[in-house]
mmCIF file of C-alpha atoms and ligand atoms in Angstrom:
data_model
loop_
_atom_site.group_PDB
_atom_site.id
_atom_site.type_symbol
_atom_site.label_atom_id
_atom_site.label_comp_id
_atom_site.label_asym_id
_atom_site.label_seq_id
_atom_site.Cartn_x
_atom_site.Cartn_y
_atom_site.Cartn_z
ATOM 1 C CA MET A 1 38.164 -112.499 -18.146
ATOM 2 C CA ASN A 2 39.037 -111.372 -14.682
ATOM 3 C CA VAL A 3 41.740 -113.127 -12.624
ATOM 4 C CA LEU A 4 42.110 -112.921 -8.955
ATOM 5 C CA VAL A 5 45.609 -112.823 -7.846
ATOM 6 C CA THR A 6 46.299 -113.390 -4.202
ATOM 7 C CA GLY A 7 49.739 -112.126 -3.102
ATOM 8 C CA GLY A 8 49.643 -109.846 -5.953
ATOM 9 C CA ALA A 9 51.479 -107.053 -4.467
ATOM 10 C CA GLY A 10 54.660 -109.456 -3.890
ATOM 11 C CA TYR A 11 57.648 -110.086 -5.941
ATOM 12 C CA ILE A 12 56.423 -112.796 -8.542
ATOM 13 C CA GLY A 13 52.712 -111.501 -8.198
ATOM 14 C CA SER A 14 53.559 -107.919 -9.188
ATOM 15 C CA HIS A 15 55.419 -109.155 -12.440
ATOM 16 C CA THR A 16 52.375 -111.378 -13.263
ATOM 17 C CA CYS A 17 49.872 -108.666 -12.783
ATOM 18 C CA VAL A 18 51.723 -106.642 -15.475
ATOM 19 C CA GLU A 19 51.708 -109.672 -17.818
ATOM 20 C CA LEU A 20 48.027 -110.215 -17.173
ATOM 21 C CA LEU A 21 47.106 -106.588 -17.849
ATOM 22 C CA GLU A 22 49.112 -106.388 -20.868
ATOM 23 C CA LYS A 23 47.470 -109.507 -22.323
ATOM 24 C CA GLY A 24 43.904 -107.839 -21.598
ATOM 25 C CA TYR A 25 42.880 -109.658 -18.601
ATOM 26 C CA GLY A 26 41.192 -107.882 -15.680
ATOM 27 C CA VAL A 27 43.162 -107.976 -12.532
ATOM 28 C CA VAL A 28 41.760 -108.368 -8.917
ATOM 29 C CA VAL A 29 44.706 -108.356 -6.246
ATOM 30 C CA VAL A 30 44.160 -109.497 -2.564
ATOM 31 C CA ASP A 31 47.131 -109.055 -0.329
ATOM 32 C CA ASN A 32 47.678 -108.301 3.309
ATOM 33 C CA LEU A 33 51.033 -106.690 2.794
ATOM 34 C CA VAL A 34 52.747 -108.785 5.335
ATOM 35 C CA ASN A 35 55.671 -108.969 3.010
ATOM 36 C CA SER A 36 54.973 -106.392 0.110
ATOM 37 C CA SER A 37 54.209 -102.597 -0.292
ATOM 38 C CA ALA A 38 51.157 -101.296 -2.025
ATOM 39 C CA LYS A 39 53.474 -99.218 -3.976
ATOM 40 C CA SER A 40 54.313 -102.140 -6.074
ATOM 41 C CA LEU A 41 50.780 -102.286 -7.441
ATOM 42 C CA GLU A 42 50.882 -98.334 -8.344
ATOM 43 C CA ARG A 43 54.076 -99.265 -10.397
ATOM 44 C CA VAL A 44 52.268 -102.248 -12.052
ATOM 45 C CA GLN A 45 49.436 -99.814 -13.123
ATOM 46 C CA GLN A 46 52.011 -97.395 -14.387
ATOM 47 C CA ILE A 47 53.880 -100.003 -16.430
ATOM 48 C CA ALA A 48 50.778 -101.515 -17.983
ATOM 49 C CA GLY A 49 48.923 -98.181 -18.480
ATOM 50 C CA LYS A 50 45.792 -99.853 -16.948
ATOM 51 C CA ASP A 51 44.108 -100.131 -13.580
ATOM 52 C CA LEU A 52 43.460 -103.095 -11.384
ATOM 53 C CA ALA A 53 41.409 -103.401 -8.257
ATOM 54 C CA PHE A 54 43.206 -103.939 -4.904
ATOM 55 C CA TYR A 55 42.070 -105.309 -1.623
ATOM 56 C CA GLU A 56 44.291 -105.143 1.338
ATOM 57 C CA GLU A 57 42.766 -108.421 3.056
ATOM 58 C CA ASP A 58 44.061 -111.608 4.430
ATOM 59 C CA VAL A 59 43.161 -114.734 2.281
ATOM 60 C CA ARG A 60 42.214 -116.621 5.379
ATOM 61 C CA ASN A 61 39.279 -114.251 6.064
ATOM 62 C CA ARG A 62 36.417 -116.110 4.545
ATOM 63 C CA GLY A 63 34.169 -113.207 4.700
ATOM 64 C CA ALA A 64 36.459 -110.874 2.868
ATOM 65 C CA MET A 65 37.079 -113.546 0.224
ATOM 66 C CA ASP A 66 33.413 -114.007 -0.305
ATOM 67 C CA ALA A 67 32.690 -110.296 -0.768
ATOM 68 C CA ILE A 68 35.339 -110.107 -3.380
ATOM 69 C CA PHE A 69 33.920 -113.054 -5.261
ATOM 70 C CA GLU A 70 30.458 -111.500 -5.046
ATOM 71 C CA LYS A 71 31.617 -108.197 -6.172
ATOM 72 C CA HIS A 72 33.825 -109.266 -9.157
ATOM 73 C CA ASP A 73 32.932 -111.764 -11.954
ATOM 74 C CA ILE A 74 36.209 -113.814 -11.377
ATOM 75 C CA GLY A 75 37.143 -116.579 -14.187
ATOM 76 C CA CYS A 76 40.408 -117.772 -12.537
ATOM 77 C CA VAL A 77 42.519 -117.370 -9.609
ATOM 78 C CA ILE A 78 46.493 -117.290 -9.280
ATOM 79 C CA HIS A 79 47.251 -118.102 -5.595
ATOM 80 C CA PHE A 80 50.729 -116.442 -4.870
ATOM 81 C CA ALA A 81 49.838 -115.480 -1.224
ATOM 82 C CA GLY A 82 51.969 -117.397 1.342
ATOM 83 C CA LEU A 83 55.078 -116.991 3.661
ATOM 84 C CA LYS A 84 58.139 -118.075 1.880
ATOM 85 C CA ALA A 85 61.458 -117.779 4.117
ATOM 86 C CA VAL A 86 62.829 -121.084 4.536
ATOM 87 C CA GLY A 87 64.825 -120.329 7.759
ATOM 88 C CA GLN A 88 61.839 -118.363 9.363
ATOM 89 C CA SER A 89 59.752 -121.485 8.725
ATOM 90 C CA VAL A 90 61.990 -123.609 11.049
ATOM 91 C CA SER A 91 61.652 -121.214 13.880
ATOM 92 C CA MET A 92 57.991 -120.394 13.128
ATOM 93 C CA PRO A 93 56.384 -123.613 11.782
ATOM 94 C CA LEU A 94 52.983 -122.891 13.282
ATOM 95 C CA GLU A 95 52.681 -119.592 11.462
ATOM 96 C CA TYR A 96 53.861 -121.202 8.153
ATOM 97 C CA TYR A 97 51.279 -124.107 8.361
ATOM 98 C CA ASP A 98 48.560 -121.670 9.466
ATOM 99 C CA ASN A 99 49.121 -118.991 6.744
ATOM 100 C CA ASN A 100 50.044 -121.234 3.627
ATOM 101 C CA LEU A 101 47.639 -124.116 4.365
ATOM 102 C CA ASN A 102 44.491 -122.254 5.705
ATOM 103 C CA SER A 103 44.906 -119.549 3.050
ATOM 104 C CA THR A 104 44.561 -122.281 0.357
ATOM 105 C CA ILE A 105 41.738 -124.174 1.806
ATOM 106 C CA THR A 106 39.785 -120.968 2.644
ATOM 107 C CA LEU A 107 40.326 -119.540 -0.870
ATOM 108 C CA CYS A 108 39.238 -122.904 -2.430
ATOM 109 C CA GLN A 109 36.059 -122.972 -0.106
ATOM 110 C CA SER A 110 35.045 -119.444 -1.327
ATOM 111 C CA MET A 111 35.959 -120.338 -4.873
ATOM 112 C CA LYS A 112 33.675 -123.431 -4.632
ATOM 113 C CA GLU A 113 30.866 -121.486 -3.124
ATOM 114 C CA HIS A 114 31.009 -118.988 -6.064
ATOM 115 C CA GLY A 115 31.341 -121.381 -8.863
ATOM 116 C CA VAL A 116 34.975 -120.469 -9.657
ATOM 117 C CA ARG A 117 36.859 -123.827 -10.461
ATOM 118 C CA ASP A 118 40.290 -122.624 -12.071
ATOM 119 C CA ILE A 119 43.318 -122.106 -9.773
ATOM 120 C CA VAL A 120 47.106 -121.779 -10.546
ATOM 121 C CA PHE A 121 49.032 -122.581 -7.523
ATOM 122 C CA SER A 122 52.661 -121.276 -6.734
ATOM 123 C CA SER A 123 54.603 -124.336 -5.856
ATOM 124 C CA SER A 124 58.237 -124.865 -5.660
ATOM 125 C CA ALA A 125 61.096 -127.020 -6.847
ATOM 126 C CA THR A 126 61.625 -127.607 -2.927
ATOM 127 C CA VAL A 127 58.756 -130.341 -3.162
ATOM 128 C CA TYR A 128 61.293 -132.382 -4.925
ATOM 129 C CA SER A 129 63.066 -134.985 -2.829
ATOM 130 C CA GLY A 130 66.908 -134.391 -2.333
ATOM 131 C CA ASP A 131 67.660 -137.744 -3.704
ATOM 132 C CA ASN A 132 66.603 -137.266 -7.236
ATOM 133 C CA THR A 133 69.033 -137.223 -10.317
ATOM 134 C CA MET A 134 68.995 -133.925 -12.362
ATOM 135 C CA PRO A 135 66.974 -132.791 -14.353
ATOM 136 C CA LEU A 136 63.972 -132.824 -12.196
ATOM 137 C CA SER A 137 60.839 -133.718 -13.979
ATOM 138 C CA GLU A 138 57.202 -133.641 -13.122
ATOM 139 C CA ALA A 139 56.524 -137.187 -13.827
ATOM 140 C CA GLY A 140 59.922 -139.069 -13.208
ATOM 141 C CA SER A 141 61.238 -137.346 -9.947
ATOM 142 C CA ARG A 142 60.309 -138.088 -6.339
ATOM 143 C CA THR A 143 58.481 -135.544 -4.194
ATOM 144 C CA GLY A 144 58.465 -135.460 -0.459
ATOM 145 C CA MET A 145 61.108 -135.718 2.295
ATOM 146 C CA CYS A 146 61.244 -131.878 2.481
ATOM 147 C CA THR A 147 63.807 -130.503 4.616
ATOM 148 C CA ASN A 148 61.809 -127.587 6.305
ATOM 149 C CA PRO A 149 58.386 -126.422 7.176
ATOM 150 C CA TYR A 150 58.065 -124.199 4.234
ATOM 151 C CA GLY A 151 58.623 -126.996 1.715
ATOM 152 C CA TRP A 152 56.112 -129.183 3.666
ATOM 153 C CA THR A 153 53.504 -126.350 3.205
ATOM 154 C CA LYS A 154 53.837 -126.521 -0.555
ATOM 155 C CA TYR A 155 53.811 -130.206 -0.604
ATOM 156 C CA MET A 156 50.635 -130.401 1.466
ATOM 157 C CA CYS A 157 49.002 -127.395 -0.603
ATOM 158 C CA GLU A 158 49.621 -129.733 -3.712
ATOM 159 C CA GLN A 159 47.884 -132.548 -2.063
ATOM 160 C CA ILE A 160 45.025 -130.548 -0.769
ATOM 161 C CA LEU A 161 44.588 -129.176 -4.479
ATOM 162 C CA ARG A 162 44.988 -132.586 -6.182
ATOM 163 C CA ASP A 163 42.208 -134.004 -3.716
ATOM 164 C CA THR A 164 39.999 -131.265 -4.655
ATOM 165 C CA ALA A 165 40.440 -131.754 -8.302
ATOM 166 C CA PHE A 166 39.831 -135.315 -7.803
ATOM 167 C CA SER A 167 36.686 -135.030 -5.836
ATOM 168 C CA ASP A 168 34.930 -132.798 -8.489
ATOM 169 C CA LYS A 169 35.730 -133.204 -12.180
ATOM 170 C CA ASP A 170 34.927 -129.539 -12.935
ATOM 171 C CA TRP A 171 38.179 -128.153 -11.049
ATOM 172 C CA SER A 172 41.266 -127.257 -13.238
ATOM 173 C CA ILE A 173 44.327 -127.003 -10.881
ATOM 174 C CA ALA A 174 47.664 -126.208 -12.301
ATOM 175 C CA LEU A 175 50.492 -126.696 -10.057
ATOM 176 C CA LEU A 176 53.584 -124.659 -11.036
ATOM 177 C CA ARG A 177 56.878 -125.537 -9.565
ATOM 178 C CA TYR A 178 59.209 -122.611 -9.705
ATOM 179 C CA PHE A 179 63.094 -123.106 -9.651
ATOM 180 C CA ASN A 180 65.069 -119.774 -8.656
ATOM 181 C CA PRO A 181 63.201 -116.746 -9.921
ATOM 182 C CA ILE A 182 65.478 -113.535 -10.038
ATOM 183 C CA GLY A 183 65.677 -110.427 -12.006
ATOM 184 C CA ALA A 184 63.017 -107.624 -12.355
ATOM 185 C CA HIS A 185 60.951 -106.009 -14.908
ATOM 186 C CA PRO A 186 63.090 -104.328 -17.537
ATOM 187 C CA SER A 187 61.719 -101.062 -16.709
ATOM 188 C CA GLY A 188 63.257 -101.185 -13.255
ATOM 189 C CA LEU A 189 60.008 -99.765 -11.754
ATOM 190 C CA ILE A 190 59.138 -103.266 -9.857
ATOM 191 C CA GLY A 191 61.549 -105.986 -8.355
ATOM 192 C CA GLU A 192 62.436 -108.062 -5.413
ATOM 193 C CA ASP A 193 62.321 -106.084 -2.082
ATOM 194 C CA PRO A 194 62.944 -108.403 0.810
ATOM 195 C CA ARG A 195 62.698 -107.213 4.270
ATOM 196 C CA GLY A 196 65.699 -107.586 6.427
ATOM 197 C CA ILE A 197 68.857 -109.575 5.389
ATOM 198 C CA PRO A 198 68.115 -111.379 2.060
ATOM 199 C CA ASN A 199 68.107 -115.258 2.241
ATOM 200 C CA ASN A 200 68.468 -115.774 -1.447
ATOM 201 C CA LEU A 201 71.532 -115.375 -3.418
ATOM 202 C CA MET A 202 70.728 -112.646 -6.041
ATOM 203 C CA PRO A 203 69.279 -109.864 -3.773
ATOM 204 C CA PHE A 204 72.138 -110.448 -1.564
ATOM 205 C CA ILE A 205 74.614 -109.788 -4.485
ATOM 206 C CA SER A 206 72.560 -106.713 -5.588
ATOM 207 C CA GLN A 207 72.555 -105.286 -2.104
ATOM 208 C CA VAL A 208 76.385 -105.699 -1.919
ATOM 209 C CA ALA A 209 76.566 -103.990 -5.238
ATOM 210 C CA ILE A 210 74.528 -100.982 -3.889
ATOM 211 C CA GLY A 211 76.515 -100.751 -0.915
ATOM 212 C CA ARG A 212 73.915 -102.173 1.655
ATOM 213 C CA ARG A 213 76.190 -105.206 2.578
ATOM 214 C CA ASP A 214 79.931 -105.404 2.740
ATOM 215 C CA HIS A 215 80.399 -108.708 1.121
ATOM 216 C CA LEU A 216 78.655 -111.985 0.014
ATOM 217 C CA SER A 217 79.110 -115.151 1.981
ATOM 218 C CA VAL A 218 79.552 -118.012 -0.505
ATOM 219 C CA PHE A 219 77.986 -121.141 1.344
ATOM 220 C CA GLY A 220 80.481 -123.898 0.572
ATOM 221 C CA ASN A 221 82.920 -124.512 -2.304
ATOM 222 C CA ASP A 222 83.583 -128.099 -1.775
ATOM 223 C CA TYR A 223 80.451 -129.333 -3.622
ATOM 224 C CA ASP A 224 80.685 -131.788 -6.564
ATOM 225 C CA THR A 225 80.220 -129.151 -9.068
ATOM 226 C CA HIS A 226 82.225 -127.487 -11.670
ATOM 227 C CA ASP A 227 83.703 -124.777 -9.267
ATOM 228 C CA GLY A 228 82.577 -126.417 -5.919
ATOM 229 C CA THR A 229 79.737 -124.044 -5.473
ATOM 230 C CA GLY A 230 76.140 -124.873 -5.551
ATOM 231 C CA VAL A 231 74.339 -124.890 -8.953
ATOM 232 C CA ARG A 232 70.800 -123.676 -9.226
ATOM 233 C CA ASP A 233 68.276 -123.098 -12.113
ATOM 234 C CA TYR A 234 67.927 -119.337 -12.281
ATOM 235 C CA ILE A 235 64.927 -117.946 -14.198
ATOM 236 C CA HIS A 236 63.990 -114.408 -15.022
ATOM 237 C CA VAL A 237 60.691 -113.388 -13.262
ATOM 238 C CA VAL A 238 59.130 -111.964 -16.215
ATOM 239 C CA ASP A 239 59.497 -115.303 -17.809
ATOM 240 C CA LEU A 240 57.938 -117.020 -14.944
ATOM 241 C CA ALA A 241 55.218 -114.461 -14.820
ATOM 242 C CA ARG A 242 54.576 -115.338 -18.564
ATOM 243 C CA GLY A 243 54.391 -119.021 -17.501
ATOM 244 C CA HIS A 244 51.268 -118.086 -15.296
ATOM 245 C CA VAL A 245 49.547 -116.775 -18.488
ATOM 246 C CA ALA A 246 50.341 -119.856 -20.419
ATOM 247 C CA ALA A 247 49.110 -121.900 -17.736
ATOM 248 C CA ILE A 248 45.700 -119.927 -17.580
ATOM 249 C CA GLU A 249 45.229 -120.428 -21.287
ATOM 250 C CA TYR A 250 45.995 -124.017 -21.045
ATOM 251 C CA MET A 251 43.558 -124.590 -18.167
ATOM 252 C CA LEU A 252 40.699 -123.005 -20.189
ATOM 253 C CA GLY A 253 40.800 -126.243 -22.311
ATOM 254 C CA HIS A 254 41.753 -128.885 -19.582
ATOM 255 C CA ARG A 255 40.119 -130.001 -16.484
ATOM 256 C CA GLY A 256 41.808 -131.954 -13.502
ATOM 257 C CA GLU A 257 45.295 -131.443 -12.049
ATOM 258 C CA SER A 258 48.312 -130.627 -13.963
ATOM 259 C CA VAL A 259 51.938 -130.182 -12.726
ATOM 260 C CA PHE A 260 54.614 -127.928 -14.428
ATOM 261 C CA ASN A 261 58.288 -127.019 -13.760
ATOM 262 C CA LEU A 262 59.052 -123.527 -14.475
ATOM 263 C CA GLY A 263 62.806 -123.279 -15.030
ATOM 264 C CA THR A 264 65.273 -123.002 -17.686
ATOM 265 C CA GLY A 265 66.979 -126.372 -17.791
ATOM 266 C CA THR A 266 70.365 -124.664 -17.180
ATOM 267 C CA GLY A 267 72.175 -124.636 -13.951
ATOM 268 C CA TYR A 268 74.659 -121.820 -12.717
ATOM 269 C CA SER A 269 76.923 -121.828 -9.804
ATOM 270 C CA VAL A 270 77.097 -119.318 -7.132
ATOM 271 C CA LEU A 271 80.502 -117.982 -8.640
ATOM 272 C CA ASP A 272 78.961 -118.133 -12.098
ATOM 273 C CA MET A 273 76.476 -115.729 -10.917
ATOM 274 C CA VAL A 274 78.937 -113.484 -9.169
ATOM 275 C CA LYS A 275 81.027 -113.231 -12.329
ATOM 276 C CA ALA A 276 78.209 -112.610 -14.660
ATOM 277 C CA PHE A 277 76.794 -109.939 -12.292
ATOM 278 C CA GLU A 278 80.179 -108.172 -12.246
ATOM 279 C CA ARG A 279 80.554 -108.328 -15.858
ATOM 280 C CA VAL A 280 77.170 -107.064 -16.818
ATOM 281 C CA THR A 281 76.811 -104.313 -14.210
ATOM 282 C CA GLY A 282 80.690 -103.254 -13.900
ATOM 283 C CA GLN A 283 80.083 -103.523 -10.016
ATOM 284 C CA LYS A 284 82.580 -105.469 -7.945
ATOM 285 C CA ILE A 285 81.108 -108.068 -5.608
ATOM 286 C CA PRO A 286 83.578 -108.916 -2.756
ATOM 287 C CA TYR A 287 82.911 -112.473 -1.406
ATOM 288 C CA GLU A 288 84.124 -114.860 1.242
ATOM 289 C CA ILE A 289 83.951 -118.625 1.343
ATOM 290 C CA VAL A 290 82.126 -119.967 4.356
ATOM 291 C CA ASP A 291 80.644 -123.270 5.606
ATOM 292 C CA ARG A 292 77.906 -124.984 3.604
ATOM 293 C CA ARG A 293 74.344 -123.902 4.605
ATOM 294 C CA PRO A 294 72.544 -126.836 6.268
ATOM 295 C CA GLY A 295 70.054 -128.597 4.013
ATOM 296 C CA ASP A 296 71.373 -127.240 0.763
ATOM 297 C CA LEU A 297 71.859 -129.557 -2.291
ATOM 298 C CA ALA A 298 74.850 -129.315 -4.619
ATOM 299 C CA THR A 299 72.841 -128.971 -7.882
ATOM 300 C CA VAL A 300 69.379 -128.317 -8.666
ATOM 301 C CA TYR A 301 67.949 -127.828 -12.138
ATOM 302 C CA ALA A 302 64.658 -128.444 -14.130
ATOM 303 C CA SER A 303 63.641 -130.331 -17.104
ATOM 304 C CA PRO A 304 61.456 -127.568 -18.617
ATOM 305 C CA ASP A 305 60.194 -130.196 -21.465
ATOM 306 C CA LYS A 306 56.602 -130.656 -20.235
ATOM 307 C CA SER A 307 56.022 -126.851 -19.947
ATOM 308 C CA ALA A 308 57.298 -126.510 -23.484
ATOM 309 C CA GLN A 309 55.218 -129.088 -24.956
ATOM 310 C CA LEU A 310 52.036 -128.537 -23.220
ATOM 311 C CA LEU A 311 51.933 -124.882 -22.283
ATOM 312 C CA GLY A 312 53.933 -123.926 -25.496
ATOM 313 C CA TRP A 313 56.034 -121.926 -22.833
ATOM 314 C CA LYS A 314 59.845 -121.383 -22.817
ATOM 315 C CA ALA A 315 62.136 -118.962 -20.908
ATOM 316 C CA GLN A 316 63.487 -116.452 -23.221
ATOM 317 C CA TYR A 317 65.523 -114.121 -21.073
ATOM 318 C CA ASN A 318 69.269 -115.166 -20.562
ATOM 319 C CA LEU A 319 71.664 -114.734 -17.588
ATOM 320 C CA GLU A 320 72.876 -111.417 -18.705
ATOM 321 C CA ASP A 321 69.280 -110.166 -19.125
ATOM 322 C CA MET A 322 68.507 -111.471 -15.500
ATOM 323 C CA CYS A 323 71.843 -109.564 -14.074
ATOM 324 C CA ARG A 324 71.156 -106.365 -16.085
ATOM 325 C CA ASP A 325 67.357 -106.264 -14.812
ATOM 326 C CA THR A 326 68.161 -107.070 -11.149
ATOM 327 C CA TRP A 327 70.750 -104.199 -11.298
ATOM 328 C CA ALA A 328 68.195 -101.562 -12.940
ATOM 329 C CA TRP A 329 65.624 -102.125 -10.190
ATOM 330 C CA GLN A 330 68.232 -102.110 -7.345
ATOM 331 C CA SER A 331 70.287 -98.840 -8.710
ATOM 332 C CA LYS A 332 67.024 -97.132 -9.241
ATOM 333 C CA ASN A 333 65.543 -98.201 -5.934
ATOM 334 C CA PRO A 334 68.497 -98.615 -3.647
ATOM 335 C CA MET A 335 66.271 -99.092 -0.537
ATOM 336 C CA GLY A 336 63.529 -100.986 -2.504
ATOM 337 C CA TYR A 337 60.007 -99.427 -2.389
ATOM 338 C CA ASP A 338 61.003 -97.317 0.535
ATOM 339 C CA SER A 339 63.525 -95.513 -1.593
HETATM 340 P P1 NAD B 1 56.367 -112.404 -1.728
HETATM 341 O O1 NAD B 1 56.598 -112.499 -0.482
HETATM 342 O O2 NAD B 1 57.096 -111.107 -2.504
HETATM 343 O O3 NAD B 1 54.935 -112.420 -2.240
HETATM 344 C C1 NAD B 1 53.859 -113.201 -1.474
HETATM 345 C C2 NAD B 1 52.748 -112.157 -1.210
HETATM 346 O O4 NAD B 1 51.592 -112.702 -0.374
HETATM 347 C C3 NAD B 1 53.262 -110.791 -0.368
HETATM 348 O O5 NAD B 1 52.729 -109.661 -0.992
HETATM 349 C C4 NAD B 1 52.398 -111.036 0.984
HETATM 350 O O6 NAD B 1 52.253 -109.848 1.476
HETATM 351 C C5 NAD B 1 51.350 -111.911 0.512
HETATM 352 N N1 NAD B 1 50.776 -112.743 1.539
HETATM 353 C C6 NAD B 1 51.174 -113.792 2.387
HETATM 354 N N2 NAD B 1 50.476 -114.321 3.147
HETATM 355 C C7 NAD B 1 49.175 -113.688 2.843
HETATM 356 C C8 NAD B 1 47.834 -113.723 3.358
HETATM 357 N N3 NAD B 1 47.487 -114.879 4.223
HETATM 358 N N4 NAD B 1 46.736 -113.130 2.813
HETATM 359 C C9 NAD B 1 47.053 -112.224 1.835
HETATM 360 N N5 NAD B 1 48.264 -111.933 1.298
HETATM 361 C C10 NAD B 1 49.385 -112.754 1.877
HETATM 362 O O7 NAD B 1 57.001 -113.886 -2.516
HETATM 363 P P2 NAD B 1 57.055 -114.213 -3.792
HETATM 364 O O8 NAD B 1 58.525 -114.282 -4.119
HETATM 365 O O9 NAD B 1 56.496 -113.296 -4.820
HETATM 366 O O10 NAD B 1 56.440 -115.529 -3.948
HETATM 367 C C11 NAD B 1 55.070 -115.752 -4.480
HETATM 368 C C12 NAD B 1 54.660 -117.208 -4.209
HETATM 369 O O11 NAD B 1 55.592 -118.092 -4.851
HETATM 370 C C13 NAD B 1 54.832 -117.634 -2.783
HETATM 371 O O12 NAD B 1 53.617 -118.688 -2.360
HETATM 372 C C14 NAD B 1 56.067 -118.290 -2.565
HETATM 373 O O13 NAD B 1 56.166 -119.372 -1.595
HETATM 374 C C15 NAD B 1 56.218 -119.005 -3.989
HETATM 375 N N6 NAD B 1 57.680 -119.228 -4.518
HETATM 376 C C16 NAD B 1 58.520 -118.323 -4.593
HETATM 377 C C17 NAD B 1 59.707 -118.549 -4.691
HETATM 378 C C18 NAD B 1 60.868 -117.393 -4.867
HETATM 379 O O14 NAD B 1 62.287 -117.738 -4.880
HETATM 380 N N7 NAD B 1 60.464 -116.333 -4.741
HETATM 381 C C19 NAD B 1 60.204 -119.829 -5.244
HETATM 382 C C20 NAD B 1 59.176 -120.946 -5.221
HETATM 383 C C21 NAD B 1 57.836 -120.596 -4.805
HETATM 384 N N1 UDP B 2 73.860 -118.838 -1.581
HETATM 385 C C1 UDP B 2 75.315 -118.319 -1.123
HETATM 386 N N2 UDP B 2 75.159 -117.265 -0.404
HETATM 387 C C2 UDP B 2 74.020 -116.564 0.149
HETATM 388 C C3 UDP B 2 72.710 -117.105 -0.396
HETATM 389 C C4 UDP B 2 72.789 -118.330 -1.101
HETATM 390 O O1 UDP B 2 76.305 -118.955 -1.398
HETATM 391 O O2 UDP B 2 74.034 -115.513 0.664
HETATM 392 C C5 UDP B 2 73.891 -120.230 -2.336
HETATM 393 C C6 UDP B 2 73.229 -121.293 -1.717
HETATM 394 O O3 UDP B 2 73.970 -121.933 -1.008
HETATM 395 C C7 UDP B 2 72.603 -121.815 -3.039
HETATM 396 C C8 UDP B 2 72.618 -120.718 -4.160
HETATM 397 O O4 UDP B 2 73.224 -119.712 -3.537
HETATM 398 O O5 UDP B 2 73.769 -122.859 -3.516
HETATM 399 C C9 UDP B 2 71.109 -120.382 -4.195
HETATM 400 O O6 UDP B 2 70.511 -120.055 -2.832
HETATM 401 P P1 UDP B 2 69.073 -119.626 -2.686
HETATM 402 O O7 UDP B 2 68.885 -119.337 -1.362
HETATM 403 O O8 UDP B 2 68.760 -118.178 -3.491
HETATM 404 O O9 UDP B 2 68.253 -120.530 -3.435
HETATM 405 P P2 UDP B 2 67.790 -122.076 -3.076
HETATM 406 O O10 UDP B 2 68.993 -122.552 -2.220
HETATM 407 O O11 UDP B 2 66.507 -121.927 -2.384
HETATM 408 O O12 UDP B 2 67.528 -122.780 -4.351
#
């Protein structure tokens, strides 16, 4: 079966392309490279030892999407394409709503026209409200009350897809809510390559380690957690990528809408991450405690039980693996794909 992967040149998309190719799927990537490099796809093919098809197009371009569906016999779509920087979404809300909502709508219209009804969507733990108790579960935790436009785009895209599945029972829609993907392919050939100053913790730590940044700013040490710093559910990106393959396999036998958390169920604090990274890599990470980052919660982690039961998927890699593979990527590619 051929899988159309939108945003396939990006961080999670490129790792998912490797897993799909290694499982024997044909892969067709659409990416406008707004936040990625085509070099990632050369590396994907090098790792898998197989070719994929790549189109440098915007998913909002209906004509381009129709042409791709006409050219390739697509069985299923994984929709990663989207803008993802929380802070930027606050200053550029219209760009975020336009890109993330219109890409989803145009993609579904083109799928419908071409008889493709299976879609896996990249959602996020950010769709859960801030007032839930942990762990977050698909059926038991509240969603909504998002704290930024990025989160609302994920919430709204989930609703658009849910309504689409409700309108026509042939659709199968898997909404995958990612927790905190980190790490890289163990080969060190592909990984996360943020543009500008990283917003997320792990890319920041690894850029301190390689000497691109002086020190890490730890956003608050007065949270109600074991050491006062924020706790998150970090998941190895290869485990996350495998969750997509499991979702595709599940969807073959199921119609309608399904929601799955992709997390490990274990939370680590910022200082746990710093210490683990130092221990595994031997690199010192100087840090400074600064004010809390507005909008941050003390603790966020998943219940991965539903994914384990229905997808037969569970994260395999541990924190040491995540740190080791992040460092393999960063040390081999100090400036990312431009190294
Ligand atoms: P990424 O920026 O590395 O990948 C997204 C890709 O989509 C990029 O290659 C970008 O060029 C492409 N793209 C964006 N808009 C496009 C458009 N209109 N047409 C074609 N291509 C377009 O991000 P990522 O970390 O790989 O995230 C993938 C998806 O997962 C995103 O939807 C993101 O919101 C979601 N997600 C990511 C995280 C995370 O922490 N990385 C967490 C939860 C959800
Ligand atoms: N964090 C930090 N310094 C940074 C980036 C992040 O202390 O430079 C903290 C942040 O406050 C949170 C955790 O690290 O507690 C994870 O943040 P990230 O932005 O990676 O993920 P998210 O907050 O979206 O879950």
